[in-house]
Amino acid sequence: MIEPIRQAKQHKDSVAIRGGNLSYCYSELVNAAENLSNVLLVSNTDLAEIRVAFMVTPGFDYVATLWGIWQAGGIAVPLSLTHPLPSLRYTIEDSESTILIFSPEFESILSPLIKEKSLLALKLGVLNTEPSSHPLPAISLDRRALILYTSGTTNLPKGVVTTHRNIKSQITTLINAWKWSNHDHTLCILPLHHVHGLINVVSCSLWVGATCEFLSEFDAKKVFDSFLKQCINVFMAVPTIYFKLITYWERLPKSEQEKTTNALSHFRFMVSGSAALPATVMEKWKVVSHHTLLERYGMTELGMAISNPYEGERKTGFVGLPLPGICIRLANEMNEEVHDELGEIQVKGDNVFLEYWNKPEATSTSFTRDGWFKTGDIAVIEQGYYRIMGRNSVDIIKSGGYKISALEIEEILRTHPHVNDCAVVGIENEEWGEIVAAAVVSSSDQLDVDLLRIWLKEQLPPYRVPRKFHIVNELPRNAMGKVTKNEVKKWF
Ligand code: MCA
Ligand code: AMP
């Protein structure tokens, strides 16, 4: 039996999931997952690491689908709910998924792919929550469980493969460090094709028998309305979301502000991560909630690695201390450990992913010879606390908590008939962390930026579409002919 189901079986009648006006207990969740495993297995005894892509509404159906795939022996490939068709096609093709599970609301976007790829398609109806007695395969911890797609220094996103052991390690580390318990009740508003929402919020809460409540989308009013019901006591989000909540709260009448602050002050703790938390946001959130946000550092390839303490000083501008059980060091360009100076964060531990899917070379170059994973993030240690100072690539942009590859956007832009060349950069922004900006070289007088934006939206997820454009005759280059992106940034 997979570990999440084994854990869930200890909390049979407790409420696992809430969404809309519906609640589901742990027994219903386990039964729905096991019944779905049986449907997936048909007459097989084990899916043997077949990739199963799924595009399912966040909530009960989502978790039942994920656990159902795992319990049948498949590798789960969560699809983004907001990506356009070309991005969904890429994920399905790259992961070589052969089965696709979806909620009815996503049928229209997926139907061309189902036909084109001859996928075995399963449209979810009402899930069967009766107990099942069919035998299900034993799944060892070292089997592959999940592929999450993340952008990086290559132009196309890479599939990060984690095993059941990696996931167990990522979850149990956080449960211990942040003292999760079955009395907790959290709200999930984050996308579930990334670690922050899927592991830190949903998987941690369901591992301990807590309640995980879902909102269909991020909306500041709906988030505060949920908080005012006074059940939720744990909240995790990216800095952009805290920024948006603060902006909303500041516009409320004084009496509403007080009511909200009173509800928030009863929370157990609140976490920020996925991107640097600006000091201004940290300070303003203290006024809104009477809480010092716990900032932590993680990566799709690692889960969480460094965290400010649950008990103890949470330092503004620092991501904290290595989490127990995870080995962290700073290293120079020769991959030698350094002290008292800037270095790349390198990580070892059971939490570290297995491989990039079908990319053995990318996998091997991302590790040192002696097995440290090279994060590409540069940090210093001050009094034991890590402070992130930047990245070793200008081509990685973080916007709204999403990691974005400048190279991917450039490659697509260059295929536009009126674009001769381009350079994409991230511009610092308090709300979004960075916003994507593009300098475009065009010899055509027909290039229309609004039309270009619409054209890009058909090919890229909305958060990867540049917000700012600058049309130029030439890009600045160094003596080697390489575009000098710091010069490009100055244009914005
Ligand atoms: C959207 N907009 C943007 C961006 N995204 N503008 C600038 N930059 C952006 N990145 C604009 C839209 O075009 C739209 O404008 C308006 O904002 C609202 O768009 P919408 O998509 O509705 O935005 P939203 O729903 O308000 O979304 C903001 C969000 C979302 C909730 C912050 O970006 C989000 O869920 N981010 C979390 C991502 C995440 O979970 N990352 C974790 C991965 P207009 O109306 O003019 O069109 S990292 C991870 O997992 C690691 C392990 C870790 O450490 O956690
Ligand atoms: P992703 O690849 O989407 O998982 O994003 C991981 C990256 O997010 C890390 O490599 C960091 O660059 C960044 N990140 C995550 N948490 C923080 C944080 N608290 N402060 C600064 N950067 C962060």
Coordinates of C-alpha atoms and ligand atoms in Angstrom, one line a residue:
M1 CA 0.0 0.0 0.0
I2 CA 1.3 3.5 -0.8
E3 CA 2.3 5.5 2.3
P4 CA -0.2 8.3 1.9
I5 CA -3.1 5.8 1.9
R6 CA -1.5 3.9 4.9
Q7 CA -1.4 7.2 6.8
A8 CA -5.0 8.2 5.7
K9 CA -6.4 4.8 7.0
Q10 CA -5.5 6.0 10.5
H11 CA -8.0 8.9 10.3
K12 CA -11.0 7.2 8.7
D13 CA -13.9 9.5 9.8
S14 CA -11.9 12.8 10.1
V15 CA -12.6 15.4 7.5
A16 CA -9.8 15.2 4.9
I17 CA -11.0 17.6 2.2
R18 CA -13.4 20.5 2.0
G19 CA -14.3 22.4 -1.1
G20 CA -17.4 24.5 -2.0
N21 CA -20.1 23.2 0.4
L22 CA -18.8 19.6 0.3
S23 CA -16.7 17.7 2.9
Y24 CA -15.1 14.3 2.4
C25 CA -13.6 12.0 5.1
Y26 CA -10.4 10.0 4.9
S27 CA -12.3 6.7 4.3
E28 CA -14.1 8.2 1.2
L29 CA -10.7 9.4 -0.1
V30 CA -9.0 6.1 0.3
N31 CA -11.9 4.2 -1.2
A32 CA -12.2 6.6 -4.2
A33 CA -8.4 6.2 -4.8
E34 CA -8.5 2.4 -4.6
N35 CA -11.5 2.2 -6.9
L36 CA -9.7 4.4 -9.4
S37 CA -6.6 2.2 -9.2
N38 CA -8.8 -0.8 -10.1
V39 CA -10.3 1.1 -13.1
L40 CA -6.8 2.0 -14.3
L41 CA -5.4 -1.5 -13.9
V42 CA -8.3 -3.1 -15.9
S43 CA -6.9 -6.6 -16.0
N44 CA -3.3 -5.7 -15.3
T45 CA -1.7 -6.3 -11.9
D46 CA 0.6 -3.2 -11.9
L47 CA 0.9 -0.2 -14.2
A48 CA 4.7 -0.6 -13.9
E49 CA 5.6 3.1 -14.1
I50 CA 3.3 4.0 -17.0
R51 CA 3.0 7.7 -17.1
V52 CA -0.6 8.9 -16.3
A53 CA -1.2 12.6 -17.1
F54 CA -4.1 14.2 -15.3
M55 CA -6.0 17.5 -15.5
V56 CA -8.4 17.4 -12.6
T57 CA -10.2 20.1 -10.6
P58 CA -8.3 20.8 -7.3
G59 CA -10.0 19.0 -4.3
F60 CA -11.3 15.5 -3.6
D61 CA -11.2 14.3 -7.2
Y62 CA -7.6 15.6 -7.6
V63 CA -6.2 13.7 -4.5
A64 CA -8.2 10.5 -5.3
T65 CA -6.7 10.6 -8.8
L66 CA -3.1 11.2 -7.6
W67 CA -3.3 8.4 -5.0
G68 CA -5.2 6.1 -7.5
I69 CA -2.4 6.4 -10.1
W70 CA 0.2 5.8 -7.4
Q71 CA -1.6 2.8 -5.9
A72 CA -1.9 1.2 -9.4
G73 CA 1.9 1.6 -9.9
G74 CA 1.8 4.5 -12.4
I75 CA 3.9 7.7 -12.5
A76 CA 1.6 10.7 -11.9
V77 CA 2.1 13.7 -14.3
P78 CA 0.0 16.6 -13.1
L79 CA -1.0 19.1 -15.9
S80 CA -1.4 22.8 -15.3
L81 CA -5.0 23.9 -15.5
T82 CA -4.1 27.2 -17.2
H83 CA -1.6 26.1 -19.8
P84 CA -2.5 26.5 -23.5
L85 CA -2.7 23.5 -25.8
P86 CA 1.0 23.6 -27.0
S87 CA 2.3 23.5 -23.4
L88 CA -0.1 20.6 -22.5
R89 CA 1.0 18.8 -25.7
Y90 CA 4.7 19.2 -24.7
T91 CA 4.2 17.8 -21.2
I92 CA 2.3 14.8 -22.5
E93 CA 4.8 14.1 -25.3
D94 CA 7.9 14.7 -23.2
S95 CA 6.6 12.4 -20.3
E96 CA 5.4 9.9 -22.9
S97 CA 2.1 9.7 -21.1
T98 CA -0.3 7.1 -22.5
I99 CA -3.2 7.5 -20.1
L100 CA -5.0 10.8 -19.5
I101 CA -7.5 11.4 -16.7
F102 CA -9.5 14.6 -16.7
S103 CA -12.5 16.4 -15.2
P104 CA -15.3 17.1 -17.6
E105 CA -14.6 20.9 -17.6
F106 CA -11.2 20.2 -19.3
E107 CA -12.6 18.0 -22.1
S108 CA -12.7 20.7 -24.8
I109 CA -9.1 21.8 -24.4
L110 CA -7.9 18.2 -24.2
S111 CA -9.9 16.5 -27.0
P112 CA -7.6 17.4 -29.9
L113 CA -4.7 15.8 -27.9
I114 CA -6.6 12.7 -27.1
K115 CA -7.3 12.1 -30.8
E116 CA -3.8 13.1 -32.0
K117 CA -1.9 11.0 -29.5
S118 CA -4.4 8.1 -29.2
L119 CA -4.3 8.5 -25.5
L120 CA -6.4 6.2 -23.3
A121 CA -8.7 8.8 -21.9
L122 CA -10.7 8.6 -18.7
K123 CA -13.2 11.3 -18.0
L124 CA -14.0 11.5 -14.3
G125 CA -17.6 11.1 -13.2
V126 CA -18.8 10.8 -9.6
L127 CA -16.1 8.8 -7.9
N128 CA -17.1 5.5 -6.2
T129 CA -16.5 5.8 -2.5
E130 CA -17.6 2.3 -1.5
P131 CA -14.9 0.1 0.0
S132 CA -13.1 -2.1 -2.6
S133 CA -11.7 -5.5 -1.9
H134 CA -9.7 -6.0 -5.1
P135 CA -6.0 -6.8 -4.5
L136 CA -3.7 -3.9 -5.4
P137 CA 0.0 -4.0 -6.2
A138 CA 2.7 -3.4 -3.5
I139 CA 4.6 -0.3 -4.5
S140 CA 8.2 0.0 -3.1
L141 CA 9.5 3.3 -2.0
D142 CA 12.2 3.4 -4.7
R143 CA 9.8 3.4 -7.5
R144 CA 9.2 6.5 -9.6
A145 CA 6.1 8.4 -8.4
L146 CA 5.8 11.8 -9.9
I147 CA 7.0 14.0 -12.8
L148 CA 6.7 17.8 -12.3
Y149 CA 7.8 20.1 -15.0
T150 CA 10.1 23.0 -14.2
S151 CA 11.8 25.6 -16.3
G152 CA 15.5 26.1 -16.1
T153 CA 18.6 27.0 -18.2
T154 CA 17.5 24.9 -21.1
N155 CA 14.9 26.3 -23.4
L156 CA 12.2 23.7 -22.7
P157 CA 10.9 22.7 -19.3
K158 CA 12.4 19.5 -17.8
G159 CA 10.4 16.7 -16.1
V160 CA 11.7 16.3 -12.5
V161 CA 11.2 12.7 -11.4
T162 CA 10.8 11.9 -7.7
T163 CA 10.4 8.5 -6.2
H164 CA 8.0 7.6 -3.4
R165 CA 11.0 7.7 -1.0
N166 CA 11.8 11.3 -2.2
I167 CA 8.3 12.4 -1.6
K168 CA 8.0 10.7 1.8
S169 CA 11.2 12.4 2.8
Q170 CA 10.0 15.8 1.6
I171 CA 6.7 15.5 3.5
T172 CA 8.0 14.0 6.8
T173 CA 10.8 16.6 7.0
L174 CA 8.2 19.4 6.9
I175 CA 5.8 17.7 9.2
N176 CA 8.4 17.5 11.9
A177 CA 10.0 20.9 11.4
W178 CA 6.7 22.8 11.3
K179 CA 4.8 20.5 13.8
W180 CA 1.9 19.6 11.5
S181 CA -0.9 17.7 13.4
N182 CA -4.3 16.3 12.8
H183 CA -5.8 19.4 14.5
D184 CA -4.6 21.5 11.6
H185 CA -6.8 23.0 8.9
T186 CA -5.2 24.6 5.8
L187 CA -6.4 26.4 2.7
C188 CA -5.0 25.5 -0.7
I189 CA -5.1 28.2 -3.3
L190 CA -1.8 27.2 -5.1
P191 CA -1.6 25.4 -8.4
L192 CA -1.1 21.6 -7.9
H193 CA 1.5 20.9 -10.6
H194 CA 4.2 22.4 -8.4
V195 CA 5.8 21.3 -5.1
H196 CA 4.5 24.2 -3.0
G197 CA 0.8 23.4 -3.4
L198 CA 1.1 19.6 -4.0
I199 CA 3.7 18.7 -1.3
N200 CA 3.8 21.5 1.3
V201 CA 0.1 22.1 1.5
V202 CA -1.9 19.1 0.3
S203 CA 0.4 16.2 0.9
C204 CA 1.6 17.3 4.3
S205 CA -1.9 18.1 5.6
L206 CA -3.3 14.8 4.4
W207 CA -0.3 12.8 5.8
V208 CA -1.1 13.8 9.4
G209 CA -4.9 13.6 9.2
A210 CA -5.5 17.4 9.0
T211 CA -8.2 19.1 6.9
C212 CA -7.3 20.6 3.5
E213 CA -9.8 23.1 2.2
F214 CA -9.7 24.2 -1.5
L215 CA -10.7 27.3 -3.3
S216 CA -11.2 27.0 -7.0
E217 CA -9.0 30.0 -7.8
F218 CA -7.0 32.7 -6.0
D219 CA -9.3 35.6 -5.1
A220 CA -8.3 37.9 -2.1
K221 CA -11.9 38.3 -1.0
K222 CA -12.6 34.6 -1.1
V223 CA -9.4 33.9 0.8
F224 CA -10.3 36.4 3.6
D225 CA -13.9 35.1 3.7
S226 CA -12.5 31.6 4.3
F227 CA -10.2 32.9 7.1
L228 CA -13.2 34.6 8.8
K229 CA -14.9 31.2 9.3
Q230 CA -12.2 30.7 11.9
C231 CA -11.4 27.0 11.1
I232 CA -8.2 27.5 9.1
N233 CA -5.0 27.8 11.1
V234 CA -2.2 27.1 8.6
F235 CA -1.6 29.1 5.4
M236 CA 1.1 28.9 2.8
A237 CA 1.6 31.1 -0.3
V238 CA 4.0 32.9 -2.6
P239 CA 5.1 36.5 -1.9
T240 CA 2.9 37.8 -4.7
I241 CA -0.2 36.4 -3.0
Y242 CA 0.7 38.1 0.3
F243 CA 1.2 41.3 -1.6
K244 CA -2.3 41.0 -3.2
L245 CA -3.9 40.1 0.2
I246 CA -2.2 43.1 1.8
T247 CA -3.5 45.4 -1.0
Y248 CA -7.0 44.1 -0.5
W249 CA -6.9 44.4 3.3
E250 CA -5.6 48.0 3.1
R251 CA -8.7 49.0 1.1
L252 CA -11.2 47.4 3.7
P253 CA -13.1 49.7 6.1
K254 CA -11.4 49.8 9.6
S255 CA -14.0 47.5 11.2
E256 CA -13.5 44.8 8.5
Q257 CA -9.7 45.1 8.9
E258 CA -10.0 44.5 12.6
K259 CA -12.3 41.4 12.2
T260 CA -9.9 40.0 9.6
T261 CA -6.8 40.7 11.7
N262 CA -8.5 39.1 14.7
A263 CA -9.2 35.9 12.7
L264 CA -5.6 35.8 11.4
S265 CA -4.0 36.3 14.7
H266 CA -5.4 32.9 15.8
F267 CA -3.5 31.0 13.1
R268 CA -0.8 28.5 14.1
F269 CA 1.7 29.7 11.5
M270 CA 2.0 31.2 8.0
V271 CA 4.7 30.4 5.4
S272 CA 6.1 32.3 2.4
G273 CA 8.2 30.7 -0.2
S274 CA 9.0 30.0 -3.9
A275 CA 10.5 33.4 -4.3
A276 CA 12.3 36.0 -2.2
L277 CA 9.9 37.7 0.3
P278 CA 10.4 41.5 0.2
A279 CA 11.0 43.0 3.6
T280 CA 8.1 45.5 3.0
V281 CA 5.7 42.5 2.5
M282 CA 7.0 40.8 5.6
E283 CA 6.4 44.0 7.7
K284 CA 3.0 44.9 6.2
W285 CA 1.8 41.3 6.8
K286 CA 2.7 41.7 10.5
V287 CA 0.3 44.6 10.7
V288 CA -2.4 42.6 8.8
S289 CA -2.1 39.3 10.7
H290 CA 0.1 39.8 13.8
H291 CA 2.3 37.0 12.4
T292 CA 5.9 36.9 11.4
L293 CA 5.9 35.0 8.1
L294 CA 8.1 31.9 8.1
E295 CA 10.2 32.1 5.0
R296 CA 11.7 28.9 3.6
Y297 CA 13.7 27.9 0.5
G298 CA 13.0 25.0 -1.8
M299 CA 13.1 23.8 -5.4
T300 CA 11.1 21.3 -7.5
E301 CA 14.2 19.0 -7.5
L302 CA 14.4 19.1 -3.6
G303 CA 11.2 19.9 -2.0
M304 CA 12.1 22.2 0.9
A305 CA 15.8 22.4 2.0
I306 CA 16.2 25.5 4.2
S307 CA 13.7 27.0 6.6
N308 CA 13.5 29.7 9.2
P309 CA 12.7 28.1 12.5
Y310 CA 9.2 27.3 13.6
E311 CA 10.3 28.2 17.1
G312 CA 13.1 30.7 17.3
E313 CA 14.0 33.8 15.4
R314 CA 12.6 34.2 11.9
K315 CA 15.0 36.6 10.2
T316 CA 13.8 39.1 7.5
G317 CA 15.7 38.6 4.3
F318 CA 17.0 35.1 5.3
V319 CA 15.6 31.7 4.3
G320 CA 16.8 30.2 7.5
L321 CA 18.7 27.0 8.5
P322 CA 19.1 23.6 6.8
L323 CA 16.1 21.4 7.6
P324 CA 16.9 18.4 9.7
G325 CA 18.1 15.4 7.7
I326 CA 19.1 17.5 4.7
C327 CA 22.8 18.1 4.0
I328 CA 23.5 21.6 2.6
R329 CA 26.7 23.3 1.7
L330 CA 27.9 26.3 -0.2
A331 CA 30.4 25.6 -3.0
N332 CA 32.6 27.6 -5.4
E333 CA 32.8 27.1 -9.2
M334 CA 35.2 24.1 -8.7
N335 CA 32.5 22.5 -6.5
E336 CA 34.7 22.9 -3.4
E337 CA 33.0 23.8 -0.1
V338 CA 33.4 27.4 0.9
H339 CA 32.9 29.2 4.2
D340 CA 32.4 32.9 5.0
E341 CA 31.9 33.7 1.3
L342 CA 29.3 33.5 -1.5
G343 CA 28.7 30.1 -2.9
E344 CA 26.2 27.9 -4.7
I345 CA 23.8 26.1 -2.6
Q346 CA 24.4 22.3 -3.0
V347 CA 22.2 19.6 -1.5
K348 CA 22.2 15.9 -0.6
G349 CA 19.6 13.8 1.0
D350 CA 16.6 11.5 0.5
N351 CA 14.6 14.5 -0.5
V352 CA 16.7 15.0 -3.7
F353 CA 15.0 14.0 -7.0
L354 CA 16.1 10.9 -9.0
E355 CA 16.5 12.3 -12.5
Y356 CA 15.3 14.6 -15.2
W357 CA 12.9 12.5 -17.3
N358 CA 14.7 11.1 -20.4
K359 CA 17.6 13.6 -20.0
P360 CA 20.6 11.6 -18.6
E361 CA 23.0 14.4 -19.6
A362 CA 21.1 17.1 -17.9
T363 CA 20.8 14.9 -14.8
S364 CA 24.5 14.1 -14.6
T365 CA 25.6 17.8 -15.1
S366 CA 23.2 18.9 -12.3
F367 CA 25.1 16.8 -9.8
T368 CA 28.8 17.1 -8.7
R369 CA 31.0 14.0 -9.0
D370 CA 30.4 13.2 -5.4
G371 CA 26.6 13.5 -5.6
W372 CA 25.7 17.0 -4.5
F373 CA 22.8 18.6 -6.4
K374 CA 23.8 22.0 -7.8
T375 CA 20.8 24.3 -7.3
G376 CA 22.2 27.3 -9.2
D377 CA 21.2 29.6 -6.3
I378 CA 23.9 31.7 -4.7
A379 CA 23.9 32.4 -1.0
V380 CA 25.9 33.4 2.0
I381 CA 25.6 32.2 5.6
E382 CA 25.4 34.8 8.4
Q383 CA 25.2 33.5 11.9
G384 CA 24.1 30.2 10.6
Y385 CA 21.2 31.6 8.6
Y386 CA 21.3 31.4 4.7
R387 CA 20.6 34.5 2.7
I388 CA 19.9 34.1 -1.0
M389 CA 22.0 36.5 -3.1
G390 CA 20.9 35.6 -6.6
R391 CA 21.2 32.9 -9.3
N392 CA 24.1 31.8 -11.4
S393 CA 22.0 32.4 -14.6
V394 CA 20.3 35.6 -15.8
D395 CA 18.1 33.4 -18.0
I396 CA 16.0 32.2 -15.1
I397 CA 13.2 34.5 -14.0
K398 CA 10.8 34.1 -11.0
S399 CA 7.5 35.8 -11.5
G400 CA 4.5 35.3 -9.2
G401 CA 6.4 32.3 -7.7
Y402 CA 6.7 30.6 -11.1
K403 CA 10.1 29.8 -12.5
I404 CA 10.4 30.9 -16.1
S405 CA 13.1 30.3 -18.7
A406 CA 14.0 33.4 -20.7
L407 CA 15.4 31.1 -23.4
E408 CA 12.1 29.4 -24.0
I409 CA 10.3 32.7 -24.5
E410 CA 13.1 33.9 -26.8
E411 CA 12.9 30.8 -28.9
I412 CA 9.1 31.2 -29.4
L413 CA 9.4 34.9 -30.1
R414 CA 12.0 34.3 -32.8
T415 CA 9.5 32.1 -34.8
H416 CA 7.2 35.2 -35.2
P417 CA 7.3 36.4 -38.8
H418 CA 8.0 40.0 -37.7
V419 CA 10.7 39.3 -35.1
N420 CA 14.3 39.1 -36.2
D421 CA 15.9 38.7 -32.8
C422 CA 15.1 39.3 -29.2
A423 CA 16.3 39.2 -25.6
V424 CA 14.1 38.3 -22.6
V425 CA 14.9 39.5 -19.1
G426 CA 13.3 39.7 -15.6
I427 CA 12.7 43.2 -14.2
E428 CA 12.5 43.6 -10.4
N429 CA 8.9 44.2 -9.3
E430 CA 7.6 44.4 -5.7
E431 CA 4.3 42.6 -6.5
W432 CA 5.5 39.9 -8.9
G433 CA 9.1 39.5 -7.8
E434 CA 10.2 39.9 -11.3
I435 CA 8.1 40.7 -14.4
V436 CA 9.0 39.3 -17.9
A437 CA 10.2 41.9 -20.4
A438 CA 11.3 41.5 -24.0
A439 CA 13.5 43.6 -26.2
V440 CA 12.6 42.8 -29.8
V441 CA 14.5 43.5 -33.0
S442 CA 12.2 43.9 -35.9
S443 CA 12.8 45.2 -39.4
S444 CA 9.1 45.2 -40.2
D445 CA 6.8 48.2 -39.7
Q446 CA 3.9 45.8 -39.2
L447 CA 4.9 44.6 -35.8
D448 CA 2.0 45.3 -33.4
V449 CA 2.8 44.7 -29.8
D450 CA -0.8 44.0 -28.8
L451 CA -1.1 41.4 -31.6
L452 CA 2.2 39.9 -30.6
R453 CA 1.0 39.5 -27.1
I454 CA -2.2 37.7 -28.2
W455 CA -0.1 35.5 -30.5
L456 CA 2.2 34.6 -27.6
K457 CA -0.7 33.8 -25.3
E458 CA -1.7 31.0 -27.7
Q459 CA 1.6 29.3 -27.3
L460 CA 2.8 30.1 -23.7
P461 CA 1.2 29.9 -20.2
P462 CA -0.1 33.4 -19.3
Y463 CA 2.6 34.0 -16.7
R464 CA 5.4 33.5 -19.3
V465 CA 4.0 36.1 -21.7
P466 CA 6.2 39.3 -21.5
R467 CA 4.4 42.2 -19.8
K468 CA 6.7 44.8 -21.4
F469 CA 8.1 45.1 -24.9
H470 CA 10.8 47.4 -26.2
I471 CA 11.3 47.5 -30.0
V472 CA 15.0 48.1 -31.0
N473 CA 17.2 48.1 -34.0
E474 CA 19.9 46.1 -32.4
L475 CA 20.7 44.2 -29.1
P476 CA 23.8 45.1 -27.0
R477 CA 26.5 42.5 -27.2
N478 CA 29.9 41.9 -25.6
A479 CA 33.2 41.2 -27.4
M480 CA 32.2 37.5 -27.8
G481 CA 28.9 38.5 -29.5
K482 CA 26.8 37.4 -26.5
V483 CA 23.8 39.6 -25.6
T484 CA 24.5 41.6 -22.5
K485 CA 21.3 41.2 -20.6
N486 CA 22.2 43.7 -17.8
E487 CA 22.3 46.3 -20.5
V488 CA 18.9 45.1 -21.9
K489 CA 17.4 45.4 -18.4
K490 CA 18.3 49.1 -18.3
W491 CA 15.9 49.8 -21.2
F492 CA 13.0 48.9 -18.9
Ligands
MCA1 C1 -0.5 37.1 -14.1 N1 -0.5 38.4 -14.4 C2 0.8 38.8 -14.3 C3 1.5 37.6 -14.0 N2 0.7 36.6 -13.8 N3 1.4 40.0 -14.5 C4 2.7 40.0 -14.4 N4 3.5 39.0 -14.1 C5 2.9 37.7 -13.9 N5 3.7 36.7 -13.6 C6 -1.6 39.3 -14.7 C7 -2.5 38.6 -15.7 O1 -2.1 38.9 -17.0 C8 -3.8 39.3 -15.4 O2 -3.8 40.6 -16.0 C9 -3.7 39.5 -13.9 O3 -2.3 39.4 -13.5 C10 -4.4 38.3 -13.2 O4 -4.0 37.1 -13.8 P1 -4.2 35.7 -13.1 O5 -3.6 34.7 -13.9 O6 -5.7 35.6 -12.8 O7 -3.4 36.0 -11.9 P2 -3.8 35.5 -10.5 O8 -4.8 34.5 -10.5 O9 -4.0 36.8 -9.7 O10 -2.4 34.8 -10.1 C11 -1.5 35.3 -9.4 C12 -0.9 34.1 -8.5 C13 -0.4 33.0 -9.4 C14 -2.1 33.6 -7.6 C15 0.1 34.7 -7.6 O11 0.6 33.6 -10.2 C16 0.0 31.8 -8.6 O12 -0.8 31.0 -8.2 N6 1.3 31.7 -8.3 C17 1.9 30.6 -7.5 C18 2.8 29.8 -8.3 C19 3.4 28.7 -7.5 O13 2.7 27.9 -6.8 N7 4.7 28.5 -7.6 C20 5.4 27.5 -6.9 C21 6.4 26.9 -7.8 P3 -4.9 41.0 -17.0 O14 -6.1 41.0 -16.2 O15 -4.5 42.4 -17.4 O16 -4.8 40.0 -18.1 S1 7.9 26.9 -7.0 C22 8.0 25.6 -6.1 O17 7.1 24.8 -6.0 C23 9.2 25.5 -5.2 C24 9.5 24.1 -4.8 C25 9.1 26.3 -4.0 O18 10.1 26.8 -3.4 O19 8.0 26.5 -3.5
AMP2 P1 11.1 25.9 -8.9 O1 12.1 25.5 -9.9 O2 9.9 26.5 -9.5 O3 10.9 24.9 -8.0 O4 11.8 27.1 -8.1 C1 12.8 27.0 -7.3 C2 13.6 28.3 -7.1 O5 12.8 29.2 -6.5 C3 14.8 28.1 -6.3 O6 15.9 27.6 -7.1 C4 15.0 29.6 -5.9 O7 15.7 30.3 -6.9 C5 13.6 30.1 -5.8 N1 13.2 30.2 -4.4 C6 12.4 29.3 -3.7 N2 12.2 29.8 -2.4 C7 12.8 31.0 -2.3 C8 13.0 31.9 -1.3 N3 12.4 31.8 -0.1 N4 13.8 33.0 -1.6 C9 14.4 33.2 -2.8 N5 14.2 32.3 -3.8 C10 13.5 31.2 -3.6

